[in-house]
PDB file of C-alpha atoms in Angstrom:
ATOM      1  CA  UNK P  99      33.705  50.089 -38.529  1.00 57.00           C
ATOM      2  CA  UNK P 100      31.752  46.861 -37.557  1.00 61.00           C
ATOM      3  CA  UNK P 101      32.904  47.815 -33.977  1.00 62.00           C
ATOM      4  CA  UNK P 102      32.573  51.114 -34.102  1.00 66.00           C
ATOM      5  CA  UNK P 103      28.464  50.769 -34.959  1.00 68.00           C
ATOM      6  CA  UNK P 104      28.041  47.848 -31.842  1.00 71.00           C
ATOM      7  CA  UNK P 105      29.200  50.379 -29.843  1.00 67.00           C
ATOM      8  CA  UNK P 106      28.094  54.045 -30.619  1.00 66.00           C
ATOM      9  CA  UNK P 107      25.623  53.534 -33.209  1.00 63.00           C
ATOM     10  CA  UNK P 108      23.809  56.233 -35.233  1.00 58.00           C
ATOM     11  CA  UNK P 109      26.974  58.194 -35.927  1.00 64.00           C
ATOM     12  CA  UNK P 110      28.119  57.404 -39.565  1.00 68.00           C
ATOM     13  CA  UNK P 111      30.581  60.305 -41.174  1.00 69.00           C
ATOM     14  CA  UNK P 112      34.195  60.748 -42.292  1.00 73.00           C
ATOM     15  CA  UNK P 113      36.545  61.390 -41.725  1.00 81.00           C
ATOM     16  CA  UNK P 114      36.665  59.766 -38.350  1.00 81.00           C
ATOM     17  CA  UNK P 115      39.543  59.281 -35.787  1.00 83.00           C
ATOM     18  CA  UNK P 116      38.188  56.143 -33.716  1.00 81.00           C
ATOM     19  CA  UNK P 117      40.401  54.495 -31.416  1.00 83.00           C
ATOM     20  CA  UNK P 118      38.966  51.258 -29.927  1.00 80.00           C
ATOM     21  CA  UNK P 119      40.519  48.739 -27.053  1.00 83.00           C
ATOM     22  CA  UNK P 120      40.147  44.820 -26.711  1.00 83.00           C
ATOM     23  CA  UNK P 121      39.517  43.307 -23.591  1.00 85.00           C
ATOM     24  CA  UNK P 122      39.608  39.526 -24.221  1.00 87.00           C
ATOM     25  CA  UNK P 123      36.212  39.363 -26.479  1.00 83.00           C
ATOM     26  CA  UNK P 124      34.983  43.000 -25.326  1.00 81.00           C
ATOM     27  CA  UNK P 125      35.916  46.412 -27.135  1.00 79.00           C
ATOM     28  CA  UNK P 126      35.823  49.657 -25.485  1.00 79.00           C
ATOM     29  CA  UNK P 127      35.537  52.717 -27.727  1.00 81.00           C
ATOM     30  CA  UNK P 128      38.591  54.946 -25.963  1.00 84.00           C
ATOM     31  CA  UNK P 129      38.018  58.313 -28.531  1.00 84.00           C
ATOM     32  CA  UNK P 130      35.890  59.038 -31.310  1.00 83.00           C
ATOM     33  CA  UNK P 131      36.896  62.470 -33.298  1.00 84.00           C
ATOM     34  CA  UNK P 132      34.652  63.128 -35.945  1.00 84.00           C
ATOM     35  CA  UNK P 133      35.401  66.062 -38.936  1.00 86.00           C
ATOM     36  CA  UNK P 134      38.686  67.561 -39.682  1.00 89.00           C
ATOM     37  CA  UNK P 135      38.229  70.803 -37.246  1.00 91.00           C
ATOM     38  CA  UNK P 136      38.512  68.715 -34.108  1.00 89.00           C
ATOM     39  CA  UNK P 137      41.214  66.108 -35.855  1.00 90.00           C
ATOM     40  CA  UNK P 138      43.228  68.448 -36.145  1.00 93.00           C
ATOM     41  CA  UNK P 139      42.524  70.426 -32.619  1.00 93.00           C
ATOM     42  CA  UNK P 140      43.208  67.160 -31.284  1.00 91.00           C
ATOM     43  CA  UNK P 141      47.028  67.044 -33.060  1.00 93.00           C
ATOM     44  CA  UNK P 142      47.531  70.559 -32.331  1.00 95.00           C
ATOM     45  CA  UNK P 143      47.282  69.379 -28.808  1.00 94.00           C
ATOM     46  CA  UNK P 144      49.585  66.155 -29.001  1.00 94.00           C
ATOM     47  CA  UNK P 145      47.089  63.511 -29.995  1.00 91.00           C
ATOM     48  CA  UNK P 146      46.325  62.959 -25.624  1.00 90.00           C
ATOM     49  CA  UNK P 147      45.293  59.355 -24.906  1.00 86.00           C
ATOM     50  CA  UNK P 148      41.871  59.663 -22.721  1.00 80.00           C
ATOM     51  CA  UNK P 149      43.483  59.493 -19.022  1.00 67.00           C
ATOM     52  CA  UNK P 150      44.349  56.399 -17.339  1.00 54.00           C
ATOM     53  CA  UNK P 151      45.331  54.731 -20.939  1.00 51.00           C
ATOM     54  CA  UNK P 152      49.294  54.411 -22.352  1.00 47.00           C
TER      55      UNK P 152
END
């Protein structure tokens, strides 16, 4: 969670899907699904990776 708050700050609830990426000493925040509505939209519909990703 240390991350997660560098990066998008201000949003603080759970239960949270956050998927992060390292590049060398830099994280990139890839998703962020937040409440159990859209988690489970988001299985319903494969659990996509944001394009471009693998």
């Amino acid at each position: 969670m240390r991350y997660v708050q560098e990066i998008a700050p201000g949003l603080q609830a759970t239960p949270q899907v956050v998927l992060l990426m390292r590049e060398a000493d830099t994280y990139h925040m890839l998703l962020r699904w937040v409440g159990v509505a859209r988690m489970q939209r988001w299985v319903r519909a494969g659990m996509p990776l944001p394009y471009g990703e693998s």
